[in-house]
Coordinates of C-alpha atoms and ligand atoms in Angstrom, one line a residue:
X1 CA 0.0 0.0 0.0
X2 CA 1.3 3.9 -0.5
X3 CA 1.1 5.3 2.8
X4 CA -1.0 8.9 3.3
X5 CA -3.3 8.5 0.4
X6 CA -7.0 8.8 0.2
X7 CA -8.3 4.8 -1.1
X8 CA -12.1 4.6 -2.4
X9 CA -13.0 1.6 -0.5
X10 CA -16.6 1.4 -0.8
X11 CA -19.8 3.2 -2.8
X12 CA -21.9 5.5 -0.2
X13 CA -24.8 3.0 -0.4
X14 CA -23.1 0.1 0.8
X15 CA -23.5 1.5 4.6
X16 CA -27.1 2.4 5.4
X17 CA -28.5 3.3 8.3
X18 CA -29.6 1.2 11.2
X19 CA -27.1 -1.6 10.3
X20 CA -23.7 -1.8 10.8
X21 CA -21.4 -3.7 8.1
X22 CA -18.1 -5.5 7.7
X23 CA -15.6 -5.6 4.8
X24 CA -11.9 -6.6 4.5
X25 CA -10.4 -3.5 2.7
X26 CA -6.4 -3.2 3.0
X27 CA -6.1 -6.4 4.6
X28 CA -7.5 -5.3 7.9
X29 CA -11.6 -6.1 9.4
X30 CA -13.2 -3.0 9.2
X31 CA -16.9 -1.9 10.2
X32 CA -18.7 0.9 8.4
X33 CA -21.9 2.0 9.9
X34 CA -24.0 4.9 10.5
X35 CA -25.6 7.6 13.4
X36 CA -28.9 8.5 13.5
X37 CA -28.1 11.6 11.3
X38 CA -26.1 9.7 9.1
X39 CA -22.7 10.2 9.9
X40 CA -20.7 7.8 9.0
X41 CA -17.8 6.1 10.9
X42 CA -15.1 3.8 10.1
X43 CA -13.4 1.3 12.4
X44 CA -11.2 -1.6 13.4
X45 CA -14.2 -4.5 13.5
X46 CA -12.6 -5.7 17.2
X47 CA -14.2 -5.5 20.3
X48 CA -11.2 -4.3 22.6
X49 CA -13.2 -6.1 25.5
X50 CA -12.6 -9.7 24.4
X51 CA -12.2 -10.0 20.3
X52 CA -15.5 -10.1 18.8
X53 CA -16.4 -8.7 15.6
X54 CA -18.6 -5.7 16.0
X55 CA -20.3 -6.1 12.5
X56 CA -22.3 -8.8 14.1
X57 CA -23.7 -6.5 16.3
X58 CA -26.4 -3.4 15.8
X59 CA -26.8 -0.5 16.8
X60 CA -27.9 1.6 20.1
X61 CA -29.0 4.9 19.1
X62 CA -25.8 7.1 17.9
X63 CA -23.6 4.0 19.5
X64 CA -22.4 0.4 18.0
X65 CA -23.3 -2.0 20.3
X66 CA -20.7 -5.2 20.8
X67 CA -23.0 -8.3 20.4
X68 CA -21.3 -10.4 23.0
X69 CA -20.9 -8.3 26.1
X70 CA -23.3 -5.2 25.0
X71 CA -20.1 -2.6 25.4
X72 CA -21.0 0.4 23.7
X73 CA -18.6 2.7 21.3
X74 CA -19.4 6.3 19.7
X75 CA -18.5 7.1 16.3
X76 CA -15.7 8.6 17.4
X77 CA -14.2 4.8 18.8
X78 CA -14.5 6.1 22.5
X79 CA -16.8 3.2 24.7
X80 CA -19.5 5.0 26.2
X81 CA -21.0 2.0 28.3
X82 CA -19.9 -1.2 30.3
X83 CA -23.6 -2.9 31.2
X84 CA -21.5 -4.9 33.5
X85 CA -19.9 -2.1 35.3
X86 CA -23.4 0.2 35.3
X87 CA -24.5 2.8 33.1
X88 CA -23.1 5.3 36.1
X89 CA -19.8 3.7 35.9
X90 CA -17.2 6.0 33.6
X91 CA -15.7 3.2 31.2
X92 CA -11.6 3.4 31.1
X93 CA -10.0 5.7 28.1
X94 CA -8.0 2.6 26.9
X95 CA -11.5 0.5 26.0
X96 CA -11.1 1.9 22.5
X97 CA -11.4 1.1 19.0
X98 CA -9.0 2.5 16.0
X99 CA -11.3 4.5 13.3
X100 CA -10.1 6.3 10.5
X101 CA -10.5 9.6 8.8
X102 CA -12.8 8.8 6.1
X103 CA -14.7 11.2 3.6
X104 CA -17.8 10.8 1.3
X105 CA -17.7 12.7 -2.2
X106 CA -19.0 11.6 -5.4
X107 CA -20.8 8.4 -4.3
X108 CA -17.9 7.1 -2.5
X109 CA -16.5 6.6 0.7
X110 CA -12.7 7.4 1.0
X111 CA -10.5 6.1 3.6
X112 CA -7.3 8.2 5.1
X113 CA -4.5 5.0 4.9
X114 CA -1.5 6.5 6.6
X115 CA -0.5 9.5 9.6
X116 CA -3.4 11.8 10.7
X117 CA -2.5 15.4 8.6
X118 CA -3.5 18.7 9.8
X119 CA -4.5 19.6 6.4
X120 CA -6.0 17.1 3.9
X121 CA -4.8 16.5 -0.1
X122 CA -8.2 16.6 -2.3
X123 CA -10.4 13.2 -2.5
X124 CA -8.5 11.4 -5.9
X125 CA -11.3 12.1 -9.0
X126 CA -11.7 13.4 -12.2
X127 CA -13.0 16.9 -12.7
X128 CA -13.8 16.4 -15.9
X129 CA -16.9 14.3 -15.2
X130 CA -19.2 17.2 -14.6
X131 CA -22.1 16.9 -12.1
X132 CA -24.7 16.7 -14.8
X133 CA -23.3 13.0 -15.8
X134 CA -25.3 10.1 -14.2
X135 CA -23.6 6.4 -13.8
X136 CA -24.4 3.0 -13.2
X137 CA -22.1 1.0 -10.9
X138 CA -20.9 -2.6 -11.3
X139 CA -18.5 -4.5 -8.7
X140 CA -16.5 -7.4 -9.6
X141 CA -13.8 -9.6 -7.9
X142 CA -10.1 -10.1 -8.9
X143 CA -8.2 -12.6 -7.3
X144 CA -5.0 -10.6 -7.5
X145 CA -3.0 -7.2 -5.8
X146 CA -5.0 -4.1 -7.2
X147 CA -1.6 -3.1 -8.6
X148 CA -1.9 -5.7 -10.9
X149 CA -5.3 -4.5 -11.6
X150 CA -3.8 -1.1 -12.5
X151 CA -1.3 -2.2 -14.7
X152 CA -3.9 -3.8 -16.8
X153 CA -5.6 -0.9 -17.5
X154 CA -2.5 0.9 -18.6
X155 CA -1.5 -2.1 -21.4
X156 CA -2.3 -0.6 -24.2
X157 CA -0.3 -3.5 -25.9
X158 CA -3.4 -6.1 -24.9
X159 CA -5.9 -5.0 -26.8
X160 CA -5.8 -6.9 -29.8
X161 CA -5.4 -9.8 -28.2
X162 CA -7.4 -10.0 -25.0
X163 CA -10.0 -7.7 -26.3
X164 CA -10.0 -9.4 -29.8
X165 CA -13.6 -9.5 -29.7
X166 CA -14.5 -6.1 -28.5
X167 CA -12.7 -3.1 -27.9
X168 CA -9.3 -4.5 -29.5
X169 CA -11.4 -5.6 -33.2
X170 CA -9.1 -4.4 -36.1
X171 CA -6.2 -5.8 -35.1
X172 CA -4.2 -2.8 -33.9
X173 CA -1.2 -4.8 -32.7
X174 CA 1.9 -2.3 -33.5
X175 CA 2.4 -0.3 -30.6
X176 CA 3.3 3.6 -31.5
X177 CA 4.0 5.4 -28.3
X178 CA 2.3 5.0 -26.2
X179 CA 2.9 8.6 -24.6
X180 CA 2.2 9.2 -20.8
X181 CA 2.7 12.4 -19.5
X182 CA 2.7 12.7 -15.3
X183 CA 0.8 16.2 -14.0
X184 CA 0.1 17.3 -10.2
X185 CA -1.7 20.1 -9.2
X186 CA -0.9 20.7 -5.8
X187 CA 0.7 18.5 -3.2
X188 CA -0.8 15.0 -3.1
X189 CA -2.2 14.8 -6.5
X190 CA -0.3 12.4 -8.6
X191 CA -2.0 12.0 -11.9
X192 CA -1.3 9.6 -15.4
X193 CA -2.3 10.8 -18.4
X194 CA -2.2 8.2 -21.5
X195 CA -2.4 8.6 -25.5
X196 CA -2.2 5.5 -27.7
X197 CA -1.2 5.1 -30.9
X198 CA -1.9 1.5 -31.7
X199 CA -2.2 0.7 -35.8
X200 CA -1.8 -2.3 -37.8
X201 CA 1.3 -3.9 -38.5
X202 CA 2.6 -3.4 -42.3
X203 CA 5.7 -3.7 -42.2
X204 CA 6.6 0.2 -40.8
X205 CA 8.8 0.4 -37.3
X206 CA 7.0 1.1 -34.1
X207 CA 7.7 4.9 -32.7
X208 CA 9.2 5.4 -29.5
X209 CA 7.3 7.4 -27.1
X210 CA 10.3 9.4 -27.1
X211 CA 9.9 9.4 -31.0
X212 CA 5.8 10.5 -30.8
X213 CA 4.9 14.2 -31.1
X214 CA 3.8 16.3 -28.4
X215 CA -0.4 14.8 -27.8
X216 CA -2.8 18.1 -29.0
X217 CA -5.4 15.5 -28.0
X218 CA -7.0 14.7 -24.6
X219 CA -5.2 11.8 -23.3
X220 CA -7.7 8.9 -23.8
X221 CA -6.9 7.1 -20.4
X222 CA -6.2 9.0 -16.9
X223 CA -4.9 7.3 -13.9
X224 CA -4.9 9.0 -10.4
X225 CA -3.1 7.6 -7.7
X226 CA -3.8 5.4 -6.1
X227 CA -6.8 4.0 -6.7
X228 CA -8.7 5.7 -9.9
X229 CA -8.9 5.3 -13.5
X230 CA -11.5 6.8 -16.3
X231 CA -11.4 5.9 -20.1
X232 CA -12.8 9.2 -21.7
X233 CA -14.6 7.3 -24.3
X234 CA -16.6 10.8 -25.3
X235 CA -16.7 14.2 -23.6
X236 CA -20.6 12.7 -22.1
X237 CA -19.6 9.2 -21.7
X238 CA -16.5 7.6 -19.5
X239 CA -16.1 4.2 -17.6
X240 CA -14.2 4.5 -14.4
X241 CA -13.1 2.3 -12.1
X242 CA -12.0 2.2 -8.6
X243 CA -9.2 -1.0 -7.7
X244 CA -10.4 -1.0 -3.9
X245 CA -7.7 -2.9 -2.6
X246 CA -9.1 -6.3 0.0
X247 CA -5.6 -7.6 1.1
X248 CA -3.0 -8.4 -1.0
X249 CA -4.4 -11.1 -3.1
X250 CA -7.8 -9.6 -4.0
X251 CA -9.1 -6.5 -5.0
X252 CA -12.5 -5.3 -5.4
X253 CA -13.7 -3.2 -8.9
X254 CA -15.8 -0.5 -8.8
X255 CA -16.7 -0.5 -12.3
X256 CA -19.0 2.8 -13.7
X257 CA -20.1 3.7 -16.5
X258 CA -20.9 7.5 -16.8
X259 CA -23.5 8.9 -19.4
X260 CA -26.0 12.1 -19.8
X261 CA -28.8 10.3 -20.7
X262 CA -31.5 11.4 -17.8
X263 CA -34.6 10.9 -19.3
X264 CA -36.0 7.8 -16.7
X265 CA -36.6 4.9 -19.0
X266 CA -34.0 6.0 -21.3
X267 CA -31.5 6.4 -18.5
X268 CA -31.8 2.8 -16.8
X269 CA -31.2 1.4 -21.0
X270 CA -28.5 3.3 -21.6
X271 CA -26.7 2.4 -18.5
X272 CA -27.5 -1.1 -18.1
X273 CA -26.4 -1.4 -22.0
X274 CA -23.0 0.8 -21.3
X275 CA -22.6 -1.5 -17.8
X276 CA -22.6 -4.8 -19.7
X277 CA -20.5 -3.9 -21.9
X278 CA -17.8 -2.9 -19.3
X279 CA -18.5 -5.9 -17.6
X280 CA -17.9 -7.9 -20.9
X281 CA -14.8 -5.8 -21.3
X282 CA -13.2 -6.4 -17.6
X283 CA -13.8 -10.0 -17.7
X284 CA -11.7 -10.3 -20.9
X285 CA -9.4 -8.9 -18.9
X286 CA -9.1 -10.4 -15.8
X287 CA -9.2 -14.0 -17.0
X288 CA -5.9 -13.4 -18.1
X289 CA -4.7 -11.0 -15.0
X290 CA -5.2 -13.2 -12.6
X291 CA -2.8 -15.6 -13.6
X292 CA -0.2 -13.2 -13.1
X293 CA 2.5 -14.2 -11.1
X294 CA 3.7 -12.7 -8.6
X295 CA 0.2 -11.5 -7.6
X296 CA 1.8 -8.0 -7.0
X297 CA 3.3 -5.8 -9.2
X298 CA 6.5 -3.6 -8.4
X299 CA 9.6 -2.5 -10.0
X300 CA 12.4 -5.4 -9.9
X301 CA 10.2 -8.0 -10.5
X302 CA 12.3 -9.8 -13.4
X303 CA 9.3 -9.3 -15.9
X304 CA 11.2 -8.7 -19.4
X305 CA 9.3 -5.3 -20.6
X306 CA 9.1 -4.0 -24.1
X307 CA 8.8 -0.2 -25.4
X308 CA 4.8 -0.7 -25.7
X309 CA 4.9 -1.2 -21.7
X310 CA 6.4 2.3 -20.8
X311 CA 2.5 3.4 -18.9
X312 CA 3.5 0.7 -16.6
X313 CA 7.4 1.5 -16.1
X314 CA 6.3 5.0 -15.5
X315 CA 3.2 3.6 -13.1
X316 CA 5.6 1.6 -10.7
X317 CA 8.4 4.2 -10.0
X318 CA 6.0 6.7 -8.8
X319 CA 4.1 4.3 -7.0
X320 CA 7.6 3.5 -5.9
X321 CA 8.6 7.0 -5.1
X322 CA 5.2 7.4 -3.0
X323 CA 5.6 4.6 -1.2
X324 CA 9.1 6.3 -0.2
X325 CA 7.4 9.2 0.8
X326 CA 9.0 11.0 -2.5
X327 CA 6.7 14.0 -3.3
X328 CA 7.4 15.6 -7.3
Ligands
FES1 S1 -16.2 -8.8 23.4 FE1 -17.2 -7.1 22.9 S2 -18.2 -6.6 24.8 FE2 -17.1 -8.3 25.3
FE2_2 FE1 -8.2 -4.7 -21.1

């Protein structure tokens, strides 16, 4: 994991009201659950008292209630009640559970991985999916490291092969380029931009990226660390995806698919349709990815790369320099 980053872990939605819930995000047990007006908190699913996993329990008003011993914890992890002791007894500062700093923007919930900061980098997303865009979400279940995940959707050189039958028909299999240009705009914000230049083979000599022009395009993929991805596909439609790392080995996708389309029947078609198609897409893809080995990517691994993989060179050494604590 890259320490001090904001993760997506999980969609808004997935934590209602009245019900708390447990998920394995980052390798660790967490619980996600609600107050009466809503607020959300995130914690360590461990009952300090004796082990149990609070998920399994419910909730007492703005408290989660342990379901084995009834000890009661605010959102902000502090135990507010020891039935055993009395409600009059004071319950001792050390009965408490880690939470973390979490926030909820764009239909997700973001997770704080790393030191508590005084001041906050902006939530990872794309600006350029306006607020008048509406999306249809799809999850899906690699068994492999979300790096791995990543990678895959910054090989352009895959796409005639894997995607043979879909987005890859014409077989494109010379790789020009392809051409990724790294951008920040304030401390914290690491972004990927990605242009590809795929084209049939005839004979001619794949270009360099150092050999490509300088894109006047929009790139066509965008990657910000360290969880997000969109394919602008049209200035009203993009898929995204969020690689919402479980442990090491698996790694939940957030798959959307963003359109303008708001009229009510119309909308549901054109989303459903645009959802499928993603689906159809991803699971071309991770057939193959997950029998990837090692599981994880990083730099080093031995893997004998080729001109066409440059997004991916580029992807681990500033996932490498992060993970060093390396700002640009
Ligand atoms: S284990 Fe949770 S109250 Fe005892
Ligand atoms: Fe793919």
């Amino acid at each position: 994991m890259i320490p001090n980053q904001w993760y997506v872990i999980l969609e808004s939605n997935e934590v209602k009201k009245g019900k708390p819930v447990g998920f394995t995000r980052m390798g660790e047990k967490i619980v996600a659950w609600r107050d009466s007006k809503g607020q959300l908190s995130v914690m360590s699913d461990l009952c300090p008292h004796r082990g149990v996993a609070l998920s399994v329990g419910k909730l007492n008003g703005d408290c989660i209630q342990c379901p084995f011993h009834g000890f009661e914890y605010d959102t902000s992890g502090a135990c507010t009640l020891i039935p055993a002791n009395g409600h009059n007894a004071e319950p001792p500062k050390a009965m408490h559970i880690k939470t973390y700093p979490t926030r909820e923007e764009h239909g997700f919930i973001y997770l704080w991985w790393g030191e508590p900061q005084k001041e906050y980098p902006p939530l990872p997303w794309f600006e350029s999916i306006s607020e008048d865009m509406v999306y249809t979400t799809l999850r899906d279940h690699w068994k492999c490291h979300y790096s791995r995940a990543i990678e895959n959707q910054l090989d352009v050189v895959h796409l005639p092969f894997i995607h043979q039958s879909t987005i890859g028909r014409g077989n494109r299999t010379l790789v020009n380029g392809p051409v990724t240009k790294e951008e920040s705009k304030c401390k914290g914000d690491n972004l990927l931009n990605l242009w590809t230049y795929n084209e049939s083979d005839n004979g001619q000599k794949p270009k360099k990226p150092s050999e490509m022009p300088e894109p006047t395009r929009r790139p066509s993929l965008q990657f910000r660390f360290p969880n997000v991805w969109q394919n602008w596909i049209a200035d009203t439609i993009r898929a995204t995806i969020a690689f919402v790392p479980i442990d090491d080995e698996n790694t939940m996708m957030y798959l959307r698919y963003y359109h303008t389309t708001r009229t009510p029947i119309l909308r549901q078609l054109v989303g459903g349709i645009g959802s499928l198609a993603n689906l159809v897409i991803e699971r071309q893809d991770r057939r193959v990815v997950i029998t990837q080995r090692p599981t994880r990517s990083d730099l080093g691994l031995g893997e004998i790369l080729i001109s066409g993989d440059s997004p991916i060179v580029v992807y681990r050494k500033r996932r490498q320099a992060l993970i060093e604590g390396k700002e640009k």
